[in-house]
Coordinates of C-alpha atoms and ligand atoms in Angstrom, one line a residue:
X226 CA 5.3 7.6 -27.1
X227 CA 4.5 8.2 -23.4
X228 CA 4.6 4.7 -21.5
X229 CA 1.8 3.5 -19.4
X230 CA 1.6 2.3 -15.9
X231 CA -0.6 0.7 -13.6
X232 CA -0.2 2.0 -10.1
X233 CA -2.0 -0.2 -7.1
X234 CA -3.3 3.0 -5.0
X235 CA -4.6 1.8 -1.7
X236 CA -5.0 5.1 -0.3
X237 CA -2.0 4.6 2.2
X238 CA 1.0 6.5 2.3
X239 CA 3.4 4.1 0.8
X240 CA 0.9 3.4 -2.5
X241 CA 0.7 7.3 -2.6
X242 CA 4.4 8.0 -2.6
X243 CA 4.9 5.3 -5.0
X244 CA 2.5 6.6 -7.6
X245 CA 3.8 10.1 -7.8
X246 CA 7.4 8.4 -8.1
X247 CA 6.0 6.4 -11.0
X248 CA 4.5 9.9 -12.4
X249 CA 8.0 11.7 -12.1
X250 CA 9.4 8.7 -14.0
X251 CA 6.9 10.1 -17.0
X252 CA 4.5 7.3 -17.3
X253 CA 1.0 7.9 -17.8
X254 CA -0.9 6.6 -14.5
X255 CA -3.6 4.3 -14.6
X256 CA -4.8 3.6 -11.1
X257 CA -6.4 0.3 -9.8
X258 CA -7.8 0.1 -6.0
X259 CA -9.6 -2.6 -4.4
X260 CA -13.0 -2.6 -2.1
X261 CA -12.2 -6.0 -0.6
X262 CA -14.1 -5.5 2.6
X263 CA -11.5 -3.8 4.6
X264 CA -12.1 -2.2 8.1
X265 CA -10.5 0.9 7.1
X266 CA -12.9 1.9 3.9
X267 CA -11.5 5.5 4.5
X268 CA -8.7 4.3 2.4
X269 CA -10.7 4.4 -0.7
X270 CA -11.9 7.8 -0.3
X271 CA -8.2 8.6 0.2
X272 CA -7.4 6.7 -2.8
X273 CA -9.8 8.9 -4.6
X274 CA -8.3 12.0 -3.6
X275 CA -4.5 10.7 -4.2
X276 CA -5.5 9.7 -7.8
X277 CA -6.8 13.3 -8.3
X278 CA -3.3 14.5 -7.0
X279 CA -1.2 12.5 -9.1
X280 CA -3.7 13.0 -12.0
X281 CA -4.4 9.8 -13.4
X282 CA -5.6 8.8 -16.7
X283 CA -8.0 6.4 -15.5
X284 CA -9.0 4.6 -12.5
X285 CA -10.8 1.6 -11.7
X286 CA -12.3 0.1 -8.6
X287 CA -12.5 -3.7 -8.2
X288 CA -14.5 -5.3 -5.6
X289 CA -12.9 -8.8 -4.6
X290 CA -14.9 -10.0 -1.8
X291 CA -12.3 -12.1 0.4
X292 CA -15.0 -12.3 3.2
X293 CA -16.5 -15.5 1.1
X294 CA -13.2 -17.1 2.5
X295 CA -14.1 -16.6 6.0
X296 CA -13.2 -13.5 8.7
X297 CA -9.8 -12.2 8.9
X298 CA -9.0 -9.2 11.3
X299 CA -8.4 -6.7 8.6
X300 CA -11.8 -7.3 7.3
X301 CA -15.4 -6.1 8.4
X302 CA -15.7 -7.6 11.6
X303 CA -15.1 -5.2 14.3
X304 CA -12.0 -2.9 15.2
X305 CA -11.5 -4.6 18.5
X306 CA -10.3 -7.6 16.1
X307 CA -7.1 -5.4 15.0
X308 CA -4.0 -5.7 17.7
X309 CA -2.0 -3.3 19.2
X310 CA 1.4 -3.7 19.3
X311 CA 4.8 -2.0 20.6
X312 CA 7.2 -1.0 18.0
X313 CA 10.0 -3.7 19.2
X314 CA 7.3 -6.0 18.5
X315 CA 6.3 -5.7 15.0
X316 CA 7.5 -7.7 12.2
X317 CA 8.5 -10.6 14.4
X318 CA 5.6 -13.1 13.3
X319 CA 2.9 -12.8 10.3
X320 CA 0.1 -10.8 12.2
X321 CA -3.6 -11.3 12.3
X322 CA -3.9 -8.3 9.8
X323 CA -2.7 -10.6 7.2
X324 CA -5.1 -11.2 4.4
X325 CA -4.5 -14.8 2.5
X326 CA -2.6 -14.0 -0.7
X327 CA -3.9 -10.3 -0.9
X328 CA -1.0 -9.0 -3.1
X329 CA -1.2 -12.0 -5.4
X330 CA -4.8 -11.3 -6.0
X331 CA -4.2 -7.5 -6.4
X332 CA -1.2 -8.1 -8.5
X333 CA -2.8 -10.4 -10.9
X334 CA -5.8 -8.2 -11.3
X335 CA -3.4 -5.4 -12.0
X336 CA -1.4 -7.7 -14.2
X337 CA -4.8 -8.1 -16.5
X338 CA -5.4 -4.4 -16.5
X339 CA -1.8 -3.9 -17.6
X340 CA -1.9 -6.3 -20.3
X341 CA -5.3 -5.1 -21.4
X342 CA -3.8 -1.4 -21.8
X343 CA -0.6 -2.2 -23.4
X344 CA 0.6 -0.9 -20.2
X345 CA 4.7 -1.4 -19.7
X346 CA 4.8 -1.4 -16.0
X347 CA 3.0 -2.1 -12.6
X348 CA 3.8 -0.3 -9.5
X349 CA 3.4 -1.5 -6.0
X350 CA 4.2 0.3 -2.5
X351 CA 5.5 -3.2 -1.1
X352 CA 8.1 -2.4 1.6
X353 CA 10.1 -4.9 3.5
X354 CA 12.0 -2.6 5.9
X355 CA 9.1 -1.4 8.2
X356 CA 6.5 -3.7 7.4
X357 CA 4.4 -6.2 9.4
X358 CA 6.3 -9.0 8.2
X359 CA 3.9 -10.2 5.4
X360 CA 5.3 -12.7 3.2
X361 CA 3.9 -11.1 0.0
X362 CA 5.9 -8.0 0.8
X363 CA 9.3 -9.4 0.4
X364 CA 11.8 -9.0 -2.5
X365 CA 12.1 -12.5 -3.1
X366 CA 8.2 -12.3 -3.6
X367 CA 8.3 -9.8 -6.1
X368 CA 11.1 -11.3 -8.5
X369 CA 9.2 -14.3 -8.4
X370 CA 6.0 -12.4 -9.5
X371 CA 7.9 -10.8 -12.1
X372 CA 9.1 -14.3 -13.2
X373 CA 5.4 -15.6 -13.3
X374 CA 4.2 -12.5 -15.1
X375 CA 6.8 -13.1 -17.8
X376 CA 5.7 -16.7 -18.3
X377 CA 2.3 -16.2 -18.0
X378 CA 1.3 -13.1 -20.1
X379 CA 1.3 -12.6 -24.0
X380 CA 3.3 -9.5 -23.7
X381 CA 5.7 -11.4 -21.5
X382 CA 5.9 -14.4 -24.3
X383 CA 6.6 -11.9 -26.7
X384 CA 9.5 -10.2 -25.2
X385 CA 7.8 -7.3 -24.0
X386 CA 8.0 -7.9 -20.2
X387 CA 5.4 -5.7 -18.2
X388 CA 8.1 -4.9 -15.2
X389 CA 6.6 -5.3 -11.5
X390 CA 8.2 -1.7 -10.0
X391 CA 8.3 -1.8 -6.3
X392 CA 10.7 1.4 -5.5
X393 CA 10.0 1.6 -2.0
X394 CA 10.9 -2.0 -1.0
X395 CA 14.2 -1.3 0.4
X396 CA 13.6 2.1 2.1
X397 CA 12.7 2.7 5.6
X398 CA 9.4 4.7 6.7
X399 CA 11.1 7.8 7.2
X400 CA 12.7 7.6 3.9
X401 CA 9.4 7.0 2.3
X402 CA 8.1 9.9 4.0
X403 CA 11.4 12.0 2.8
X404 CA 10.5 11.3 -0.6
X405 CA 7.2 12.0 -0.4
X406 CA 7.9 15.2 1.1
X407 CA 10.1 15.9 -1.9
X408 CA 7.5 14.7 -4.4
X409 CA 5.0 17.2 -2.6
X410 CA 2.8 13.8 -1.9
X411 CA -0.8 14.7 -0.3
X412 CA 0.4 12.8 3.1
X413 CA -2.7 14.6 5.0
X414 CA -4.9 12.7 2.2
X415 CA -3.2 9.4 3.0
X416 CA -4.9 7.0 5.4
X417 CA -2.5 4.0 7.2
X418 CA -4.8 3.3 10.3
X419 CA -6.0 -0.6 10.3
X420 CA -8.8 0.2 12.3
X421 CA -12.0 2.2 10.6
X422 CA -12.5 4.9 13.1
X423 CA -13.0 8.5 12.8
X424 CA -9.5 9.5 13.6
X425 CA -6.4 7.1 13.4
X426 CA -6.0 5.2 16.3
X427 CA -2.3 5.5 16.8
X428 CA -2.0 1.8 18.4
X429 CA -2.1 -0.2 15.3
X430 CA 0.9 -1.7 13.5
X431 CA 0.4 0.3 10.7
X432 CA -0.2 3.8 12.9
X433 CA 2.8 3.0 15.3
X434 CA 5.1 2.4 11.8
X435 CA 4.1 5.5 10.3
X436 CA 4.5 7.5 13.3
X437 CA 7.8 6.1 14.1
X438 CA 8.8 7.2 10.5
X439 CA 7.4 10.9 11.0
X440 CA 9.2 11.0 14.1
X441 CA 12.6 10.2 12.7
X442 CA 12.0 12.5 10.0
X443 CA 11.3 15.2 12.0
X444 CA 8.2 16.4 10.9
X445 CA 4.8 16.1 12.4
X446 CA 2.6 13.6 10.8
X447 CA -0.5 16.1 9.1
X448 CA -3.1 13.4 10.0
X449 CA -5.0 13.1 13.1
X450 CA -5.0 10.6 15.9
X451 CA -7.0 9.4 19.0
X452 CA -3.9 8.8 20.8
X453 CA -0.2 8.7 20.4
X454 CA 2.5 6.5 21.7
X455 CA 4.8 8.0 24.5
X456 CA 7.8 8.2 22.3
X457 CA 6.1 10.2 19.7
X458 CA 5.0 13.1 22.0
X459 CA 8.3 13.0 24.3
Ligands
LIG156 ZN1 -4.5 2.4 13.6

């Protein structure tokens, strides 16, 4: 019997490549996406396209209103609240774009979905190398979540653990892009920018890390940007 996997598809590059890895491993894919008031709603349109390209069995979008807890810079305020960073300063401290306990909330809903449909794995595009320094993207976090999932679900207690798979955890952004290119990932349909503009800004942490990845691979990013860092075009 084909095994099922729940994939968190945000619409970003990492979750796109992750879902294709899951597909390649032979899983039937069940996508889950979240509308949490993010400034970059474009992500959700991208997640639609990615889900179509990957060929998912089903896809659910869950509304989680983080705004009820207060205003965070990634949520619908204004794109001015997003900080610009030089490459060298990214990941030094937890940035303002951190959304409180986001991955724990998302993974918990994915876990409930997975157990409901008797899925064997959950795939998340967490990455702890070229990332913004979020605590809920680190290997020790994923390990701890696995333990919790084994203890806190009927499947886990019965010894049918739902595996939390984070295949990009230890890859650099350029390795993720290379993997995506090998898997024919629809990279032009992925959105990484934290701002909600027509074009990607080219200045936020997420744009800078993505552009650095493409630069390292030596391939042009198919996404259009408002502007590019000097080092990208030089
Ligand atoms: Zn950006």
